[in-house]
CSV table of N, CA, C and O in Angstrom, one decimal:
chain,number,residue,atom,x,y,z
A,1,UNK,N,33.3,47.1,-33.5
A,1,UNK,CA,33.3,47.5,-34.9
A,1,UNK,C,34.7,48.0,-35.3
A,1,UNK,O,35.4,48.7,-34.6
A,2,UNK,N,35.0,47.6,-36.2
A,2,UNK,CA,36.8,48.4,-36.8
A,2,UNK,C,36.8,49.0,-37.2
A,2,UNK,O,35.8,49.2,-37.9
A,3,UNK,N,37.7,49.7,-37.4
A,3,UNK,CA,38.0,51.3,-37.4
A,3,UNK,C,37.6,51.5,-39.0
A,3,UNK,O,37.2,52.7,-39.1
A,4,UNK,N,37.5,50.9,-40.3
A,4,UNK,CA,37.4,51.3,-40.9
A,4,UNK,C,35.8,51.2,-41.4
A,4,UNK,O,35.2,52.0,-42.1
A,5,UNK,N,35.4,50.1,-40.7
A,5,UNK,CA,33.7,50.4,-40.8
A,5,UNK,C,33.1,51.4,-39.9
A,5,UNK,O,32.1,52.0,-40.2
A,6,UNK,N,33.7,51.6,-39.1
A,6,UNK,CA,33.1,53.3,-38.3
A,6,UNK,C,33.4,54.2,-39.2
A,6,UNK,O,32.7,55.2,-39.0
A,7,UNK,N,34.3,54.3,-40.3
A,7,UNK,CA,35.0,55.4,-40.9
A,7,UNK,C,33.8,55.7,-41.9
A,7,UNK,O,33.1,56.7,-42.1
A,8,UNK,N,33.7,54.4,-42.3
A,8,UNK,CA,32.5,54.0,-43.8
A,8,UNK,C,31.1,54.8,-43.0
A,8,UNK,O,30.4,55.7,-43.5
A,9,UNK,N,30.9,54.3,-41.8
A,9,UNK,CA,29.4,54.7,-41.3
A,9,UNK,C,29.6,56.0,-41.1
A,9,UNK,O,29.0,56.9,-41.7
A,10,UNK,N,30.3,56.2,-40.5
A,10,UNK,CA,30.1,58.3,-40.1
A,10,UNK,C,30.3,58.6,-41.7
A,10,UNK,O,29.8,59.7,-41.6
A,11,UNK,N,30.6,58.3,-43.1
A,11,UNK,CA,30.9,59.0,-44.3
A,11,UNK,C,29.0,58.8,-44.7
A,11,UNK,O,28.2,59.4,-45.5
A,12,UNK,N,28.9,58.2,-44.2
A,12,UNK,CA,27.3,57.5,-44.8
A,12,UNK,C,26.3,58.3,-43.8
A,12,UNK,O,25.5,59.0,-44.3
A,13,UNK,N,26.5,58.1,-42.4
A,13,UNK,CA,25.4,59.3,-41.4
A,13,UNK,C,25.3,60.5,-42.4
A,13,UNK,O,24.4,60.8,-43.1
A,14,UNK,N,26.9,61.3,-42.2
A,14,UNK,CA,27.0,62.3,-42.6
A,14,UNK,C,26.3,62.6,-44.1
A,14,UNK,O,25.8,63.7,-44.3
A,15,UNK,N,26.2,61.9,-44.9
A,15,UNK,CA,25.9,62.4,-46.3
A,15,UNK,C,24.3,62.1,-45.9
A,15,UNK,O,23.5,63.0,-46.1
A,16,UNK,N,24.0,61.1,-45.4
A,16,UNK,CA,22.4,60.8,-45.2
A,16,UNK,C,21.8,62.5,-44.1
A,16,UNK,O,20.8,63.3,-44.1
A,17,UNK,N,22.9,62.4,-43.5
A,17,UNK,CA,22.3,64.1,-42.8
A,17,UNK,C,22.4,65.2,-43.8
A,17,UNK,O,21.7,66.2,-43.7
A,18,UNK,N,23.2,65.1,-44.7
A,18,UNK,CA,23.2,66.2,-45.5
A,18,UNK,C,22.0,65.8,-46.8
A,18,UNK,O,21.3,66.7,-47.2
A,19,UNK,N,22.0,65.0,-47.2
A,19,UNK,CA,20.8,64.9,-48.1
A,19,UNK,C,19.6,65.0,-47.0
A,19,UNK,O,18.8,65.9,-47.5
A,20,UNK,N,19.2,64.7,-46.1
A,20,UNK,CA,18.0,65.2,-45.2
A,20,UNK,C,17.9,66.6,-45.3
A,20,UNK,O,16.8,67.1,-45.6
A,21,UNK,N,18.7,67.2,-45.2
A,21,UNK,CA,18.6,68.6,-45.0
A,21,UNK,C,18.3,69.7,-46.5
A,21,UNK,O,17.9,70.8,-46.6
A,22,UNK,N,18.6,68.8,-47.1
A,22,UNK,CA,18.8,69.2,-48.6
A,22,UNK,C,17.4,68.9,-49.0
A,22,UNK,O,16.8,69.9,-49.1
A,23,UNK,N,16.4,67.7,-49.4
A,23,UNK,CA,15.8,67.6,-49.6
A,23,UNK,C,14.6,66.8,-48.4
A,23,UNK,O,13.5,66.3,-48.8
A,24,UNK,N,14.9,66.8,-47.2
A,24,UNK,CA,14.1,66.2,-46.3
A,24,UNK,C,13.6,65.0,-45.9
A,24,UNK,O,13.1,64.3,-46.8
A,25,UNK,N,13.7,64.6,-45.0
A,25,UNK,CA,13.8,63.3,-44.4
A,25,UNK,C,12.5,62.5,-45.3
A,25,UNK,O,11.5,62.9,-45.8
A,26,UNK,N,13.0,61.4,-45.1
A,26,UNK,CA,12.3,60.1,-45.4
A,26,UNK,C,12.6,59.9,-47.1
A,26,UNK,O,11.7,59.5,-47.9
A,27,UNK,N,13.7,60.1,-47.3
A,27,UNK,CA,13.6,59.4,-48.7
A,27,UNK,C,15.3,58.3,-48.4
A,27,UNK,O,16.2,58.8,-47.9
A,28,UNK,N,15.2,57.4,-48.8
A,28,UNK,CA,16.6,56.3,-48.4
A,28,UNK,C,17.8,57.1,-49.1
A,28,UNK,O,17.8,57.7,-50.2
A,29,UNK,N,18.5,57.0,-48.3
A,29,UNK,CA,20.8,57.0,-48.8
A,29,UNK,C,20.8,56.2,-49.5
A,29,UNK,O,20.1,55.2,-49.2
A,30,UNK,N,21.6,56.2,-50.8
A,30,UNK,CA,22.1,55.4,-51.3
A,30,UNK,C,23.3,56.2,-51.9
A,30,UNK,O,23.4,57.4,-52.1
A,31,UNK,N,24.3,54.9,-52.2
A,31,UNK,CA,25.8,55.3,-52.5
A,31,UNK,C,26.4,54.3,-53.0
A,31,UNK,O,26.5,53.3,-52.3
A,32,UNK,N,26.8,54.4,-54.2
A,32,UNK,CA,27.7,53.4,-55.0
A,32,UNK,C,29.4,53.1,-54.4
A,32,UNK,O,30.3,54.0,-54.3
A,33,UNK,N,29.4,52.1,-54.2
A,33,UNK,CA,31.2,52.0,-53.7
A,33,UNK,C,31.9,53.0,-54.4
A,33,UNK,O,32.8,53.3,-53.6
A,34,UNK,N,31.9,53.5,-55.4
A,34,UNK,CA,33.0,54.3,-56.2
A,34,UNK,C,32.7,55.6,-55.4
A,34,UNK,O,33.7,56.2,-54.9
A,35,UNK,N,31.5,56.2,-55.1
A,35,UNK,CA,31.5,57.1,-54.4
A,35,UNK,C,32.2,57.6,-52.6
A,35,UNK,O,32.8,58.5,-52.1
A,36,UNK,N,31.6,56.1,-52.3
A,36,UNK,CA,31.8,56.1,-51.1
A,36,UNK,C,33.6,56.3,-51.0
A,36,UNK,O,34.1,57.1,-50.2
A,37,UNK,N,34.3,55.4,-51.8
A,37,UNK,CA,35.5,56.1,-51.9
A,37,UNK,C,36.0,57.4,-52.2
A,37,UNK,O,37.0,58.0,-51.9
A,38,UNK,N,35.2,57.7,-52.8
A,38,UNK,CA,35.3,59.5,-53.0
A,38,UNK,C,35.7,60.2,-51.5
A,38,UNK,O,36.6,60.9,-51.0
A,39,UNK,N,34.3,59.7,-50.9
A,39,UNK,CA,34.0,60.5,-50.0
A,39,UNK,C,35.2,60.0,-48.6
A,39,UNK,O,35.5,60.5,-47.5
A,40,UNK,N,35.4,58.8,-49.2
A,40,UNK,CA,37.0,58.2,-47.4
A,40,UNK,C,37.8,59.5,-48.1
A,40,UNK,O,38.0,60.5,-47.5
A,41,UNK,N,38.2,59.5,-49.4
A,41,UNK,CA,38.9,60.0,-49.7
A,41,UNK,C,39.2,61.6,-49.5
A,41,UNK,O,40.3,62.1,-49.6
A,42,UNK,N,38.1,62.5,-49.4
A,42,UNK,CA,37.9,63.5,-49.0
A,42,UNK,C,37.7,63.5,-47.7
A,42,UNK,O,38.7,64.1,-47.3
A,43,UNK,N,37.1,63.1,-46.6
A,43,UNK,CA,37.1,63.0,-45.4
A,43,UNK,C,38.4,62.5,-44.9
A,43,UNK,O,39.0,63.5,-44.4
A,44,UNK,N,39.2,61.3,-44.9
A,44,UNK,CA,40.4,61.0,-44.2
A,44,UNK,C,41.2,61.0,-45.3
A,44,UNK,O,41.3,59.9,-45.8
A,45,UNK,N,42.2,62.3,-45.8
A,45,UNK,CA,43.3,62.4,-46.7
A,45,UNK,C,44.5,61.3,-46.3
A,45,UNK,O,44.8,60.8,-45.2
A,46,UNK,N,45.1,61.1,-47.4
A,46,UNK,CA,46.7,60.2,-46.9
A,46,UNK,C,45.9,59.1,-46.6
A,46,UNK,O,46.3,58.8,-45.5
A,47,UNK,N,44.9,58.4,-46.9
A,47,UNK,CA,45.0,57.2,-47.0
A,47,UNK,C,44.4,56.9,-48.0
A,47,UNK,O,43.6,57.6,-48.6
A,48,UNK,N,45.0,55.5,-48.4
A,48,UNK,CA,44.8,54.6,-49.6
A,48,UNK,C,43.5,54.1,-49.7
A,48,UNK,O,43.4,53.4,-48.7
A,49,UNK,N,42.2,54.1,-50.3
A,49,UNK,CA,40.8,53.3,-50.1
A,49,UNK,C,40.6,53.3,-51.5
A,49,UNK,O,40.4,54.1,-52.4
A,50,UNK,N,41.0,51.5,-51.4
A,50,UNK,CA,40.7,50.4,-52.8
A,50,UNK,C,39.1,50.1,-52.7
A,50,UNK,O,38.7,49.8,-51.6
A,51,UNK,N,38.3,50.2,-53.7
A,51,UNK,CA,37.3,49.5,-53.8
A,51,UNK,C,36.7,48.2,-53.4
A,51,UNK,O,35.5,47.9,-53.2
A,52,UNK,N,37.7,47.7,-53.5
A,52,UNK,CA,38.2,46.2,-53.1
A,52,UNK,C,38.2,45.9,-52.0
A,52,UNK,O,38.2,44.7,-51.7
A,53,UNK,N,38.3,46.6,-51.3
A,53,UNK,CA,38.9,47.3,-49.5
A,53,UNK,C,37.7,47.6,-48.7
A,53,UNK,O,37.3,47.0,-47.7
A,54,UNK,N,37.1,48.5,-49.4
A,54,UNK,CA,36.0,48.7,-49.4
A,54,UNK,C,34.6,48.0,-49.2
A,54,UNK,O,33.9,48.0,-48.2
A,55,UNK,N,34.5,47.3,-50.2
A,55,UNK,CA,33.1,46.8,-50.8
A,55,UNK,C,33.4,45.5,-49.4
A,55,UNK,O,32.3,45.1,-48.8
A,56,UNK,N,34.6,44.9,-49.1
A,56,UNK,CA,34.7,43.3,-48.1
A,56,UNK,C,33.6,43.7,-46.9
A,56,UNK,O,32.6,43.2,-46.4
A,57,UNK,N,34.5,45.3,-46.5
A,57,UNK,CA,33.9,45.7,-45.3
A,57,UNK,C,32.5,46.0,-44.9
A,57,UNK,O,32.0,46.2,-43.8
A,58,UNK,N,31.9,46.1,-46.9
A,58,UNK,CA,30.3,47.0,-46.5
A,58,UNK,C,29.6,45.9,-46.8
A,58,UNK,O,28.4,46.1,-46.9
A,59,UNK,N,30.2,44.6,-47.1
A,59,UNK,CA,29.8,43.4,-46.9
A,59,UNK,C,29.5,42.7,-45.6
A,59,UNK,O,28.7,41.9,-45.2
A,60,UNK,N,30.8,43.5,-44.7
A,60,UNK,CA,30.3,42.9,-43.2
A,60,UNK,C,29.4,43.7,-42.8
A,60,UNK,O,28.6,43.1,-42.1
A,61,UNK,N,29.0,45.0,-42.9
A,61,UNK,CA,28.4,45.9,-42.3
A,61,UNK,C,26.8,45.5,-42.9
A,61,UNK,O,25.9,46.0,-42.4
A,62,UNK,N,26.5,44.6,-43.9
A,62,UNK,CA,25.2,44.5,-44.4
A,62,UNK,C,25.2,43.2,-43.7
A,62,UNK,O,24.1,43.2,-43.1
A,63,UNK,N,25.9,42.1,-43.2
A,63,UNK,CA,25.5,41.1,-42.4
A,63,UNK,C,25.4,41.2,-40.9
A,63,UNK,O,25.2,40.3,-40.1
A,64,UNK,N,25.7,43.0,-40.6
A,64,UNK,CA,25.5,43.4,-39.7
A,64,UNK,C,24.2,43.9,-39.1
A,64,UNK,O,23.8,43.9,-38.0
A,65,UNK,N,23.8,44.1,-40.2
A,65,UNK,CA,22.2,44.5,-40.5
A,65,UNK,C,22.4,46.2,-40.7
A,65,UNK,O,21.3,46.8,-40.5
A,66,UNK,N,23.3,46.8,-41.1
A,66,UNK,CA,23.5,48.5,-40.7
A,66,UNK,C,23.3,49.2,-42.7
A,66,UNK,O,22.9,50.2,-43.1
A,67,UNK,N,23.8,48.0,-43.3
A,67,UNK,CA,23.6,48.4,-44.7
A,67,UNK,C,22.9,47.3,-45.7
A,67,UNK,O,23.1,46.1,-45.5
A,68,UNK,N,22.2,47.9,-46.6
A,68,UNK,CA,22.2,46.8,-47.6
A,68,UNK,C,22.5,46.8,-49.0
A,68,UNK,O,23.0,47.9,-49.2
A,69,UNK,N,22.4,46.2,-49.8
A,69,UNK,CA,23.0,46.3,-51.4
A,69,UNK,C,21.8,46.5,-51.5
A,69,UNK,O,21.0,46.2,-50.6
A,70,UNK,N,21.3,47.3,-52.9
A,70,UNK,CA,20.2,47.6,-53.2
A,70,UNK,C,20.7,46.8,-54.7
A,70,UNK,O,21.7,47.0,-55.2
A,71,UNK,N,19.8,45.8,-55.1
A,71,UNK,CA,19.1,44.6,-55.9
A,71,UNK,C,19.2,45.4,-56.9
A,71,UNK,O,19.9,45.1,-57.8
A,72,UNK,N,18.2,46.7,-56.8
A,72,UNK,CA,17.8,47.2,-58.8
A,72,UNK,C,18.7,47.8,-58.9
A,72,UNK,O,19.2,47.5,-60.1
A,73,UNK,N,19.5,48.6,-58.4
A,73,UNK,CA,20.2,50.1,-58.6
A,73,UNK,C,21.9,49.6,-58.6
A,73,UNK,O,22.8,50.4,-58.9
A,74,UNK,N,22.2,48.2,-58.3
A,74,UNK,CA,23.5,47.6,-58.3
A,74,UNK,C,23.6,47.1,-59.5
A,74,UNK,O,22.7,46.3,-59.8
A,75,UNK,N,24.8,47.4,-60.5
A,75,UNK,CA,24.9,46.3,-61.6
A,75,UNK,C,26.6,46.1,-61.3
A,75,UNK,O,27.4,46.7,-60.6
A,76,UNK,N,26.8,44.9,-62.5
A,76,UNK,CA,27.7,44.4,-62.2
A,76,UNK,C,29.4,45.0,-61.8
A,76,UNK,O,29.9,45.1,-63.0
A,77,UNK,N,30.4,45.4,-61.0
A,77,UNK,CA,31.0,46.2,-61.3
A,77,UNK,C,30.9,47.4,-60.4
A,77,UNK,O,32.0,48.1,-60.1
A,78,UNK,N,29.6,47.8,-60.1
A,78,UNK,CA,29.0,48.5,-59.2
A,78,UNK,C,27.9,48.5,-58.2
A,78,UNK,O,26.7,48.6,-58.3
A,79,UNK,N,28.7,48.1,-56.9
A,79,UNK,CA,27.5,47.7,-55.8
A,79,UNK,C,26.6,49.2,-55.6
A,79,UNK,O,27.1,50.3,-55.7
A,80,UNK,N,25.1,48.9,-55.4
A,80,UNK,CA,25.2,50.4,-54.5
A,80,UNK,C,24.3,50.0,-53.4
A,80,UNK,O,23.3,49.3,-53.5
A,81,UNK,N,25.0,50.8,-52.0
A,81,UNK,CA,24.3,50.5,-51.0
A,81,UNK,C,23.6,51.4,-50.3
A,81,UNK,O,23.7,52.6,-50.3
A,82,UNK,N,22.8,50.6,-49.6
A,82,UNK,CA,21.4,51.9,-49.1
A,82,UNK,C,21.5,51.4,-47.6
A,82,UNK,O,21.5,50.3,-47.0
A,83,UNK,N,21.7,52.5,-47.1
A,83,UNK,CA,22.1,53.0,-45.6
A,83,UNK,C,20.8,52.5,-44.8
A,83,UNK,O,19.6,52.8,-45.3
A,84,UNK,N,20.9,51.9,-43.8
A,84,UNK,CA,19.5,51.1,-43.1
A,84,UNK,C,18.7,52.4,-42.0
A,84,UNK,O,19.5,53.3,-42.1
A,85,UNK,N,18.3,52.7,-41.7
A,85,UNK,CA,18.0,53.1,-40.3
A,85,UNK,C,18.2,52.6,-38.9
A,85,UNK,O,17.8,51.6,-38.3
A,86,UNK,N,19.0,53.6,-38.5
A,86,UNK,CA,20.4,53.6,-37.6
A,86,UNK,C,19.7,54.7,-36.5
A,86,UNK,O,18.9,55.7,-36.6
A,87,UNK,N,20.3,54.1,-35.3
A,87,UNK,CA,19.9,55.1,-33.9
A,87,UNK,C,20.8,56.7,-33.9
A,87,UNK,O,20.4,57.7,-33.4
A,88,UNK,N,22.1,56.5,-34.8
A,88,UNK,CA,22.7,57.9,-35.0
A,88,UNK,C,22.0,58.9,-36.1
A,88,UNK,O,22.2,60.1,-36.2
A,89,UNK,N,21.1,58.1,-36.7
A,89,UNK,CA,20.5,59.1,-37.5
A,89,UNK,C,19.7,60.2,-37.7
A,89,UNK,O,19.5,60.7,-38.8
């Protein structure tokens, strides 16, 4: 896996563990790319994270089987994806 899809997944465990804890397990992650840049961007400062950059890589990670686009909650302009269940979780 490359370094920046590991970066994407630990940003995604981590909020999926903090929403667990917040309102308790069994309800799905989900995170719109605009977010998910939020959050590279607060977690690893001094780097640049395009949307664009972004969204290729959580495209490989959904043919990975580790994420998926969610169908209703995605419109155009705005992917949002929902974190699969993962052995780190």
């Amino acid at each position: 896996m490359s370094d920046v899809k590991s970066k994407i997944m630990q940003v995604l465990i981590e909020g999926a563990a903090q929403q667990d804890a917040t309102l308790g397990s069994g309800y799905p992650f989900r995170l719109a790319t605009w977010n998910i840049r939020c959050a590279m961007e607060r977690k690893f400062p001094g780097v640049e994270w395009r949307s664009s950059d972004l969204r290729k890589e959580l495209i490989e990670l959904a043919k990975d089987g580790l994420v998926s686009k969610c169908p209703n909650e995605s419109r155009i302009g705005q992917a949002v994806w929902r974190l699969k269940n993962c052995k780190s979780r």
